PDB file of C-alpha atoms in Angstrom:
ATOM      1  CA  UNK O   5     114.252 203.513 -50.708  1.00 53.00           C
ATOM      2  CA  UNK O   6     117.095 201.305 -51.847  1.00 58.00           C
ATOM      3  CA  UNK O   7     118.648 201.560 -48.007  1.00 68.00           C
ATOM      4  CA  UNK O   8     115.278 200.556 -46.511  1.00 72.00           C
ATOM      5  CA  UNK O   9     115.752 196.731 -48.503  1.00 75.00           C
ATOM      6  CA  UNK O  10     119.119 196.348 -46.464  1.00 75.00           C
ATOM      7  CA  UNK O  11     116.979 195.758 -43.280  1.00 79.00           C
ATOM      8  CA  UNK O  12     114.831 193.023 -45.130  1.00 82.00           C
ATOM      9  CA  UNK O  13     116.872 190.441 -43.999  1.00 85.00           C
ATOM     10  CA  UNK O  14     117.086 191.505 -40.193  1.00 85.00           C
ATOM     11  CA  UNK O  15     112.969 192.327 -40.397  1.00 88.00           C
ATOM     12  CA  UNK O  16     112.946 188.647 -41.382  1.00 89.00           C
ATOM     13  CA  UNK O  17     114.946 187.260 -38.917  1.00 89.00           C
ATOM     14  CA  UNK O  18     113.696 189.148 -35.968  1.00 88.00           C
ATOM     15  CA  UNK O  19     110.155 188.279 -37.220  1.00 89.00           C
ATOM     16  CA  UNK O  20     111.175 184.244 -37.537  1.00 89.00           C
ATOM     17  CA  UNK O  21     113.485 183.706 -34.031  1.00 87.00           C
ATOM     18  CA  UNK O  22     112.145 186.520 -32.027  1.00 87.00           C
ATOM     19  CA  UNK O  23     108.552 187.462 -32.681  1.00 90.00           C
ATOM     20  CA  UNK O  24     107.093 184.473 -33.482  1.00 91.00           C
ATOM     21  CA  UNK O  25     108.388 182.056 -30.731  1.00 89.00           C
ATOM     22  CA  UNK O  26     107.699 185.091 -28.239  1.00 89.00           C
ATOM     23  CA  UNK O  27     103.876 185.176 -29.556  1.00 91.00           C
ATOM     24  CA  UNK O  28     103.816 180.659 -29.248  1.00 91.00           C
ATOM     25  CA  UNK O  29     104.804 181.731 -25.520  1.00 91.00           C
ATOM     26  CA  UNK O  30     101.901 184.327 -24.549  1.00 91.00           C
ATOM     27  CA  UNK O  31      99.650 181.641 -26.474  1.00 92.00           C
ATOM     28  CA  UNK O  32     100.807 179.001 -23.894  1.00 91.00           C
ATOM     29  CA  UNK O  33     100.991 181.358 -21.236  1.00 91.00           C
ATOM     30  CA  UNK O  34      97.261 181.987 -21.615  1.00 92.00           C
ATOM     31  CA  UNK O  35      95.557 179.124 -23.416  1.00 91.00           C
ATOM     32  CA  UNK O  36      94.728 175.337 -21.175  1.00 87.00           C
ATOM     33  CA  UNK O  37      96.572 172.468 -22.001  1.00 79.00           C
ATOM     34  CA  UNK O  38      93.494 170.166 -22.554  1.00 78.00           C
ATOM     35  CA  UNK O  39      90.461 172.993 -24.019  1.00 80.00           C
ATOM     36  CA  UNK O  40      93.088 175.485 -25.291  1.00 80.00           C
ATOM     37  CA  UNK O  41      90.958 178.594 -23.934  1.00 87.00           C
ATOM     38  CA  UNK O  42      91.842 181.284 -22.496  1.00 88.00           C
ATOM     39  CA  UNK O  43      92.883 181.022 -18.821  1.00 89.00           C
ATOM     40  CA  UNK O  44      94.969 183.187 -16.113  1.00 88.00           C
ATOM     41  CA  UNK O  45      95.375 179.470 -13.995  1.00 87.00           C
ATOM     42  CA  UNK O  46      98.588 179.531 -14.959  1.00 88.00           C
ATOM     43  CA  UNK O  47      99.771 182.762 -14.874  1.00 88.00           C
ATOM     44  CA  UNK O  48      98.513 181.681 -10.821  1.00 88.00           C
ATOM     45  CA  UNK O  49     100.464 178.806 -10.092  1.00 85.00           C
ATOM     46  CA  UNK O  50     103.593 180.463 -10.408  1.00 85.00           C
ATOM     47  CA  UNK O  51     103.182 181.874  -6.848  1.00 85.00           C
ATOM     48  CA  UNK O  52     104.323 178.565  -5.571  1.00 86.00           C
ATOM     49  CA  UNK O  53     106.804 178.809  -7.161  1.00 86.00           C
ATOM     50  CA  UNK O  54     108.315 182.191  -5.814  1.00 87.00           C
ATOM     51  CA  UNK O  55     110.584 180.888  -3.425  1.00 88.00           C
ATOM     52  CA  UNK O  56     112.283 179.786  -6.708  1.00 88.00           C
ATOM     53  CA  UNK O  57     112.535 183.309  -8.340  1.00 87.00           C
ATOM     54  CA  UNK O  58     113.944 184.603  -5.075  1.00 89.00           C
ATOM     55  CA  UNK O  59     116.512 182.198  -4.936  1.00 90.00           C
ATOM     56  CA  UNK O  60     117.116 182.119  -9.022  1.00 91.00           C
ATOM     57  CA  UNK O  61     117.807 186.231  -8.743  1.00 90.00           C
ATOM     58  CA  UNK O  62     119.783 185.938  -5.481  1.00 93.00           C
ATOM     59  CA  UNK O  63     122.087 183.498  -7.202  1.00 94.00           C
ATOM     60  CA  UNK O  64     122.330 185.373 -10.112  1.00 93.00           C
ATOM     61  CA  UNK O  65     122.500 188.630  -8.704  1.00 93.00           C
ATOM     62  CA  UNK O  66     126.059 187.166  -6.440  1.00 96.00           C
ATOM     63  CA  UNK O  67     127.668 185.630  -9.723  1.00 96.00           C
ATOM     64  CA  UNK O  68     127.020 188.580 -11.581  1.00 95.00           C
ATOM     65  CA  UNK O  69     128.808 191.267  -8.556  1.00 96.00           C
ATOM     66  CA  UNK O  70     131.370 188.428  -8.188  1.00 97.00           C
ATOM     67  CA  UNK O  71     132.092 188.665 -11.967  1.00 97.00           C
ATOM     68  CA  UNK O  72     132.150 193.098 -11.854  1.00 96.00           C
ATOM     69  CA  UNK O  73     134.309 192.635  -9.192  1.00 97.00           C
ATOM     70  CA  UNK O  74     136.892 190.166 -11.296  1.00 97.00           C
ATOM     71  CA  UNK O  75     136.341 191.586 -14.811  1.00 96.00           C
ATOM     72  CA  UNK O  76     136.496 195.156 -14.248  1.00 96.00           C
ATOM     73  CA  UNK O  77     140.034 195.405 -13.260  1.00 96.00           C
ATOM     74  CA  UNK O  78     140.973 192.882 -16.112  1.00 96.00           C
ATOM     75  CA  UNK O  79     139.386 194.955 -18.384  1.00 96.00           C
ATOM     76  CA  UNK O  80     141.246 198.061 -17.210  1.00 95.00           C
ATOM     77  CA  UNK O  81     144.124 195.874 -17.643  1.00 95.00           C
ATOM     78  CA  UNK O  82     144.092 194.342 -21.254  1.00 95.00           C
ATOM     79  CA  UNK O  83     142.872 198.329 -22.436  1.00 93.00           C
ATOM     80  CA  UNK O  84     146.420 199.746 -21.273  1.00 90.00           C
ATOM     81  CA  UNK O  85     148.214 196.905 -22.919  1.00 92.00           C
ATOM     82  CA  UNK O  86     150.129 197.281 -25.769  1.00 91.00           C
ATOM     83  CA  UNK O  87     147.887 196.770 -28.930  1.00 89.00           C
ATOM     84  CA  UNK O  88     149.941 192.928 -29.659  1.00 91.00           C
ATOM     85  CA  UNK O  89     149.410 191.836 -25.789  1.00 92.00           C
ATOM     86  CA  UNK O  90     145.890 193.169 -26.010  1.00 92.00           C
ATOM     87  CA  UNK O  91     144.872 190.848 -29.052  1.00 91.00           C
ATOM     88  CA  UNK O  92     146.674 188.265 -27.266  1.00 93.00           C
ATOM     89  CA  UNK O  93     145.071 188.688 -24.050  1.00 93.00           C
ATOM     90  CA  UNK O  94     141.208 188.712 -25.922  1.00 91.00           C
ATOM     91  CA  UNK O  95     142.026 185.548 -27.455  1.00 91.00           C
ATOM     92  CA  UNK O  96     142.395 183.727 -24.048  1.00 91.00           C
ATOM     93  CA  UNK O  97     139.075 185.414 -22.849  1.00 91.00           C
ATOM     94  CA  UNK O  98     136.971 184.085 -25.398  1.00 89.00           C
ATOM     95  CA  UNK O  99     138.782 180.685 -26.117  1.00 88.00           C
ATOM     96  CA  UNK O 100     136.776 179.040 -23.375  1.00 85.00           C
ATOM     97  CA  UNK O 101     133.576 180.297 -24.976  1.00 85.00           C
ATOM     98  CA  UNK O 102     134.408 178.014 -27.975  1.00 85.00           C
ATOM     99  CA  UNK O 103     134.417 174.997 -25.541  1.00 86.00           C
ATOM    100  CA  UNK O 104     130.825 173.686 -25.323  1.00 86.00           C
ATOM    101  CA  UNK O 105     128.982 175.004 -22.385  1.00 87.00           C
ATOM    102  CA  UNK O 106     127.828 171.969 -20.976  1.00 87.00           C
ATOM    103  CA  UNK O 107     131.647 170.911 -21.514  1.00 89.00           C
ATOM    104  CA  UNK O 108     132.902 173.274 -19.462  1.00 90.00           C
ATOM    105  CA  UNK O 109     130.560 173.167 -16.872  1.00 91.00           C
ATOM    106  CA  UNK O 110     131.365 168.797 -16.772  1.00 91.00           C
ATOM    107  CA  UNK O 111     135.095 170.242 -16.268  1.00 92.00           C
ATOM    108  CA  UNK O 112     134.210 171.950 -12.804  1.00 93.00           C
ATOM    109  CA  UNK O 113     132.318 168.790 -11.729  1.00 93.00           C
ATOM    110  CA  UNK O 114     135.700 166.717 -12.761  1.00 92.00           C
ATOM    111  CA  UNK O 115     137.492 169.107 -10.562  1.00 93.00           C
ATOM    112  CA  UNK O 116     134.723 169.867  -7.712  1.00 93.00           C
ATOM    113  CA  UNK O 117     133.377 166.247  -6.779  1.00 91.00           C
ATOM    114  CA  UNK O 118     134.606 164.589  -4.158  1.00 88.00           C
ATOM    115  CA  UNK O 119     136.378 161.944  -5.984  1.00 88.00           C
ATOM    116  CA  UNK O 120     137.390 165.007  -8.080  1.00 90.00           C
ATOM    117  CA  UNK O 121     141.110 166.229  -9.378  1.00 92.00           C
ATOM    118  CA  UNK O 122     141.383 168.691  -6.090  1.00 93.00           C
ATOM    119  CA  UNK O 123     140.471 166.176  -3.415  1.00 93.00           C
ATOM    120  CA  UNK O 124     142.572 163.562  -4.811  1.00 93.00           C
ATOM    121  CA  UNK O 125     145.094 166.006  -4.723  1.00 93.00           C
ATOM    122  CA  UNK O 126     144.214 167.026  -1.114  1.00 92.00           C
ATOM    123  CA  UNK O 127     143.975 163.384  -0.662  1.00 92.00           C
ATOM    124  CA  UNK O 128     147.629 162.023  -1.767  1.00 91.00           C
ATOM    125  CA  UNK O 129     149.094 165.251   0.096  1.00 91.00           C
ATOM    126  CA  UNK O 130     147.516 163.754   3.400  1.00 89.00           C
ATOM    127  CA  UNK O 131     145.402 167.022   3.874  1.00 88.00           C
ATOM    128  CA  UNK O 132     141.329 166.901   4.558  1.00 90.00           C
ATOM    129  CA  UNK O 133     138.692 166.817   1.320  1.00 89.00           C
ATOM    130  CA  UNK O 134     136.550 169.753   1.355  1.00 90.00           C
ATOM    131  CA  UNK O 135     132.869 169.725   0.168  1.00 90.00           C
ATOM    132  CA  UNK O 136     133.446 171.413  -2.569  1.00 91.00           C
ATOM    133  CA  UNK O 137     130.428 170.673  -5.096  1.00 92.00           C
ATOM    134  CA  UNK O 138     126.659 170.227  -4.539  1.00 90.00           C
ATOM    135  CA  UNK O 139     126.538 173.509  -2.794  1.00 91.00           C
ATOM    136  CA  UNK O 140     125.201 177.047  -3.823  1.00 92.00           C
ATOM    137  CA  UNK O 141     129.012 178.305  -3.962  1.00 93.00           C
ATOM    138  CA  UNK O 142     129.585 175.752  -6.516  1.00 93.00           C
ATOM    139  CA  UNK O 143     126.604 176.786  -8.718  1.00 94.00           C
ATOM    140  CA  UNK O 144     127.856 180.643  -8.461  1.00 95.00           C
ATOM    141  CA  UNK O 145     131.262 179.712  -9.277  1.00 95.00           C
ATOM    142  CA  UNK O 146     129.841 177.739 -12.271  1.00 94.00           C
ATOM    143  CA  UNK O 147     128.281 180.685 -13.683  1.00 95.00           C
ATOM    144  CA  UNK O 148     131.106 183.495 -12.379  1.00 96.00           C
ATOM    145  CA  UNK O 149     133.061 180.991 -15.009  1.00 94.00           C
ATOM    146  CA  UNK O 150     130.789 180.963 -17.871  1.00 93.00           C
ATOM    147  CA  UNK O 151     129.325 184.375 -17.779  1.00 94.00           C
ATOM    148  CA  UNK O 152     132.827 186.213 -16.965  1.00 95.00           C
ATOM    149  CA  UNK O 153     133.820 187.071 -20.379  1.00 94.00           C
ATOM    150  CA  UNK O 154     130.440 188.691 -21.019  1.00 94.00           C
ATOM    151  CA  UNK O 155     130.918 191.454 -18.313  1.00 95.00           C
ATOM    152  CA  UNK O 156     134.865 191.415 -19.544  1.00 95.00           C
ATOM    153  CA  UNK O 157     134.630 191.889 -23.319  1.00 93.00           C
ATOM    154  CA  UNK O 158     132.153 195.045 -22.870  1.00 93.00           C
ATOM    155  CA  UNK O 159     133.623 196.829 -20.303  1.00 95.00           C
ATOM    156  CA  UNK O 160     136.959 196.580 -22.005  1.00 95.00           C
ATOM    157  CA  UNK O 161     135.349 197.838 -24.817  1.00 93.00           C
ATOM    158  CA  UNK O 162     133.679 200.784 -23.052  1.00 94.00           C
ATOM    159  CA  UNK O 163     137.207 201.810 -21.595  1.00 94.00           C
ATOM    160  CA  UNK O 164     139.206 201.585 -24.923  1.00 93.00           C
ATOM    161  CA  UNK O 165     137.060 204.359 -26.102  1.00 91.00           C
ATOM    162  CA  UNK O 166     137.656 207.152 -23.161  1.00 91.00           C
ATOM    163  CA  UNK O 167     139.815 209.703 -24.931  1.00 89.00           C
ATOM    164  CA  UNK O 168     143.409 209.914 -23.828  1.00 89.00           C
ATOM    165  CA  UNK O 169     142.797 213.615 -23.052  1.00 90.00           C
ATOM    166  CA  UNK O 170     140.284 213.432 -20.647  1.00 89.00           C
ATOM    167  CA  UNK O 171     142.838 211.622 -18.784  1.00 88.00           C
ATOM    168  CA  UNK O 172     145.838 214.136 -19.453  1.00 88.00           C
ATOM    169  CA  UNK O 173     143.267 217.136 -18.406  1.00 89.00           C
ATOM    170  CA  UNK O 174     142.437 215.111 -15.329  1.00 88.00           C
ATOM    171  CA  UNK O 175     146.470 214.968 -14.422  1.00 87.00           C
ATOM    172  CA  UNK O 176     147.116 218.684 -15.808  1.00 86.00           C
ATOM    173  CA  UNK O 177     144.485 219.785 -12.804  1.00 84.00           C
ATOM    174  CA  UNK O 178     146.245 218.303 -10.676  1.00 85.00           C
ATOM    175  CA  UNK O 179     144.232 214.804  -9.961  1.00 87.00           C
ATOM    176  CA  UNK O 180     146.237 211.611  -8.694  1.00 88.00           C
ATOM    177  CA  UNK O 181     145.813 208.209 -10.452  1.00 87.00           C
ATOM    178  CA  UNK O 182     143.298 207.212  -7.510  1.00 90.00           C
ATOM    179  CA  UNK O 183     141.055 210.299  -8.335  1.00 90.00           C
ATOM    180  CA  UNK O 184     141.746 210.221 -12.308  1.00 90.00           C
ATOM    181  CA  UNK O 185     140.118 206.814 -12.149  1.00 90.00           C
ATOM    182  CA  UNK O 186     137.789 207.650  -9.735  1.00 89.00           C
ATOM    183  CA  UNK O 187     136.459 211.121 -11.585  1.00 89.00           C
ATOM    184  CA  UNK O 188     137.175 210.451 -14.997  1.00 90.00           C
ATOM    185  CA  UNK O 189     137.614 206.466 -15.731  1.00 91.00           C
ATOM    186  CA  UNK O 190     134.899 205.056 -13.687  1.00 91.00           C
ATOM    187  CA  UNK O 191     132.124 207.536 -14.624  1.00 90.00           C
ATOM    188  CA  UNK O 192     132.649 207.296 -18.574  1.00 91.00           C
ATOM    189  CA  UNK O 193     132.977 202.983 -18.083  1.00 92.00           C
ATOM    190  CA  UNK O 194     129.353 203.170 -16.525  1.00 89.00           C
ATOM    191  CA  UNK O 195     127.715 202.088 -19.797  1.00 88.00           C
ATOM    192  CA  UNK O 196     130.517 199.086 -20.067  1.00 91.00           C
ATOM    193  CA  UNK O 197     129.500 198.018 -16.329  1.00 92.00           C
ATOM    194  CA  UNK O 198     125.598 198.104 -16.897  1.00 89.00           C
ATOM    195  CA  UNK O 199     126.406 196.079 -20.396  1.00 89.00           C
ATOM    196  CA  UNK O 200     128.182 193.988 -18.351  1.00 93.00           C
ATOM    197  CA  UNK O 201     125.717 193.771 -15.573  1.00 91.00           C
ATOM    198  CA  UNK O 202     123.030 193.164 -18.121  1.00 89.00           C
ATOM    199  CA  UNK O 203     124.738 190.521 -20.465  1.00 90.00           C
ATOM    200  CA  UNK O 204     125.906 188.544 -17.039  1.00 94.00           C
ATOM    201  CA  UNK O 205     122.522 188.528 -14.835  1.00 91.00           C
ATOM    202  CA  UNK O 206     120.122 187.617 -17.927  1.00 88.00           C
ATOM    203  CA  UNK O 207     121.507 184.514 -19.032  1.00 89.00           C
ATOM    204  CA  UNK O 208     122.821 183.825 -15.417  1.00 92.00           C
ATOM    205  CA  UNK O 209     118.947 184.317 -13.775  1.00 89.00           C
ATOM    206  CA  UNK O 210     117.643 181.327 -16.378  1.00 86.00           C
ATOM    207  CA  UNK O 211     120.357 179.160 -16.310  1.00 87.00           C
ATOM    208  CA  UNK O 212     119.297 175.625 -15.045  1.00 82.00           C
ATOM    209  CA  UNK O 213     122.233 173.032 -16.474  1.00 84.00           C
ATOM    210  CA  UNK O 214     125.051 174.766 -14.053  1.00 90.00           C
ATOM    211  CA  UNK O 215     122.037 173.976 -10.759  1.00 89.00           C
ATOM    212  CA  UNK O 216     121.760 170.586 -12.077  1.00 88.00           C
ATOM    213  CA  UNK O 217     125.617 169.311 -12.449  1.00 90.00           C
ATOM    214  CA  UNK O 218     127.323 172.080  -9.536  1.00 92.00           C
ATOM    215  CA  UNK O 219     124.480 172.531  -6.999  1.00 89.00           C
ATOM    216  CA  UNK O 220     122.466 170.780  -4.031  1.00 86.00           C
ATOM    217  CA  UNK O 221     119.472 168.621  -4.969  1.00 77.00           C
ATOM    218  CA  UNK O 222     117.283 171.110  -2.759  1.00 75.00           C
ATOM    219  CA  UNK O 223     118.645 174.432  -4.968  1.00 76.00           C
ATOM    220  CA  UNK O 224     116.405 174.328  -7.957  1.00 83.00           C
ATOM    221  CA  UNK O 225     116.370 177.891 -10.343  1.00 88.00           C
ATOM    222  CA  UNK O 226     113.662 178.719 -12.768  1.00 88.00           C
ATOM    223  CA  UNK O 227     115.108 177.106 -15.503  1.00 86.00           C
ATOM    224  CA  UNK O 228     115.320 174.185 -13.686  1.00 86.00           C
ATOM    225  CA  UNK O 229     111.313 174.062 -13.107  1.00 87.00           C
ATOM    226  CA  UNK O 230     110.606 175.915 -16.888  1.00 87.00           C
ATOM    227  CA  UNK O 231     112.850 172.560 -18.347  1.00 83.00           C
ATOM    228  CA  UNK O 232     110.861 170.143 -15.786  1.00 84.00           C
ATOM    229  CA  UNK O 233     107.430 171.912 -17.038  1.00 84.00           C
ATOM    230  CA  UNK O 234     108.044 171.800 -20.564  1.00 78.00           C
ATOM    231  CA  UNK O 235     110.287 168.220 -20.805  1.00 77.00           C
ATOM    232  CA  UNK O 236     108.883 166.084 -18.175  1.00 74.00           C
ATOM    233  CA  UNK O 237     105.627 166.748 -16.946  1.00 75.00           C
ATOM    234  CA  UNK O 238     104.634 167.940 -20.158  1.00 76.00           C
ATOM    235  CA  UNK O 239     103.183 170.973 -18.946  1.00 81.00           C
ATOM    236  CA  UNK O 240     104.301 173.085 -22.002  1.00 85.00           C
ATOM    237  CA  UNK O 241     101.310 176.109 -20.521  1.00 89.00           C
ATOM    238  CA  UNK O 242     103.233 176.257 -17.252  1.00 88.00           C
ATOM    239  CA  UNK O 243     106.605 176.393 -18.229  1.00 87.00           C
ATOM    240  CA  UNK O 244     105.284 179.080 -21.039  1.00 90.00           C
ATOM    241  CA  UNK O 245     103.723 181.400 -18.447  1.00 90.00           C
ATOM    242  CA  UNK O 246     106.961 180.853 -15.995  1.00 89.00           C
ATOM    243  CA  UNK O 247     109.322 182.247 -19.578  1.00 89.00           C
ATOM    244  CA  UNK O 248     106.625 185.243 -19.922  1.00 90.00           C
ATOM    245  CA  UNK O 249     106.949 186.431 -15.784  1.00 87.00           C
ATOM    246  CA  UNK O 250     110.791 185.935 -16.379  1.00 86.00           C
ATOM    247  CA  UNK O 251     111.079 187.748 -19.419  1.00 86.00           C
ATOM    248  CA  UNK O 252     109.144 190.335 -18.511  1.00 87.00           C
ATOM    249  CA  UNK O 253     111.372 190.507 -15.089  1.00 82.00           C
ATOM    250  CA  UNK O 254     114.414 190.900 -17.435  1.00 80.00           C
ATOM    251  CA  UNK O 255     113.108 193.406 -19.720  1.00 83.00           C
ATOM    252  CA  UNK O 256     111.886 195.838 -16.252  1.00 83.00           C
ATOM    253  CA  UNK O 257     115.550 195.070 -15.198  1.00 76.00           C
ATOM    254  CA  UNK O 258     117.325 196.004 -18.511  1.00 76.00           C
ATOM    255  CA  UNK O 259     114.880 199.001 -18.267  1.00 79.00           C
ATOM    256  CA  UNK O 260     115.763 200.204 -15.467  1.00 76.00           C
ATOM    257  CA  UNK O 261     119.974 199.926 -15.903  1.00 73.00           C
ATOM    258  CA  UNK O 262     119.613 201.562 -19.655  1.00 72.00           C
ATOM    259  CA  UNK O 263     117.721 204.397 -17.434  1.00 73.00           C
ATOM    260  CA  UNK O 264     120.416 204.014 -14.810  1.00 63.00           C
ATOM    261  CA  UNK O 265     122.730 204.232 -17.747  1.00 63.00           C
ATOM    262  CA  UNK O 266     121.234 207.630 -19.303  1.00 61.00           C
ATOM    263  CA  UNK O 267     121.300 209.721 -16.325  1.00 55.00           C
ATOM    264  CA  UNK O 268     124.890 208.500 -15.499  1.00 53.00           C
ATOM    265  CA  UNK O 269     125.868 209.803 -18.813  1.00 55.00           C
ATOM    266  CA  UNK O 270     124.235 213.015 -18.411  1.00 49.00           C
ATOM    267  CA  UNK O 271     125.865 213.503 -14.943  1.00 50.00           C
ATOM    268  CA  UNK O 272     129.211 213.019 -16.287  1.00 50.00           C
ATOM    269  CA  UNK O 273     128.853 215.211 -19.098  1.00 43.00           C
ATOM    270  CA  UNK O 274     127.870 217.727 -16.567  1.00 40.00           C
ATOM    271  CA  UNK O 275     130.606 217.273 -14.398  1.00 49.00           C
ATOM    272  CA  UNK O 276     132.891 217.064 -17.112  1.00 47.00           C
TER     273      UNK O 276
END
């Protein structure tokens, strides 16, 4: 009974940030802005804005492959270090991610724009500016940068944790490095890369500051329309109902990679 008290204070705080402001959001979601009944109008509206979902997940779906594709062989990386190099090397993953966000994201427009620190430098070495900002490659660069240590810190995690002996029984069989990794590393890191995956594409699909500052005026995301809704035209029902379709988008996709997840386990318990 006395262990049951110990979650009191989580209960509470789920209940307060979590519950609550999800329940204000389905009351929005639902409710007019003028009567406050009950309406689906503008759950409706949100099919104009689909081209905007498509193009929110599309961006957010490249930045997060882009940051697999960086972070998993960094990861690999700092888990064979040494134990000294590996604190080391942690430290300089999450340093940036005690920078402000919007800081860091004002850094890449400092170096980007066309006035910027890399033009200039183009510019005195008598080679051509590039268009470097104001372009959808800018806005997935701005959140391959941000979101990276996300799909690092698990995965490195996830690989720390793959007994030593799996490896050794791999090599005593007779398997090379390229088919140790590929029949015994990469199947048990799985669960790191769908952590990853998730903890990347979730923020990443309602990001809207990184659009703003890095990307063309024509490339709005979701968040960029949910902020507009709820700041500007004061259309706090309309932004609401866009947060419920996107949450509930997020929660089908974390569904279906924790089911993705499960079955990979099982298959390489199986084949192990």
């Amino acid at each position: 009974m006395k262990n049951k008290w110990l979650s009191g204070p989580y209960i509470a705080w789920m209940l307060l940030f979590t519950i609550i402001p999800l329940g204000v959001v389905v009351y929005f979601a639902f409710t007019d802005s003028a009567t406050g009944s009950f309406t689906l109008h503008n759950i409706s509206e949100i099919a104009d804005f689909l081209p905007t979902f498509l193009r929110s997940i599309w961006l957010s779906i490249a930045a997060t492959v882009i940051c697999l594709i960086i972070g998993y062989p960094v990861a690999y990386y700092i888990a064979h270090c040494e134990p000294r190099k590996q604190r080391m090397l942690q430290m300089l993953i999450m340093l940036p991610m005690c920078m402000s966000f919007l800081l860091r994201t004002l850094a890449w427009v400092a170096l980007l724009e066309d006035t910027g620190i890399i033009n200039s430098a183009l510019s005195a070495l008598g080679l051509k500016t590039l268009p470097l900002i104001r372009n959808n490659g800018a806005v997935i660069l701005g959140m391959v940068y941000n979101y990276l240590p996300y799909m690092i810190l698990p995965l490195y995690t996830v690989i720390m944790k793959i007994d030593p002996r799996l490896i050794e029984a791999a090599q005593d069989l007779g398997c090379n490095r390229k088919q140790v990794f590929s029949k015994v590393t990469l199947p048990l890191s799985v669960p790191g890369i769908v952590s990853g995956i998730t903890m990347v594409f979730v923020p990443a699909v309602s990001t809207f500051y990184i659009s703003q500052k890095l990307g063309p005026s024509d490339t709005v995301m979701i968040g960029d329309v949910i902020e507009y809704q709820s700041k500007k035209a004061n259309n706090m029902n309309v932004g609401a109902a866009m947060s419920l379709v996107l949450m509930i988008l997020i929660f089908i996709c974390v569904g279906i990679m924790n089911r993705f997840t499960n079955e990979s386990d099982e298959e390489s318990m199986v084949t192990l």
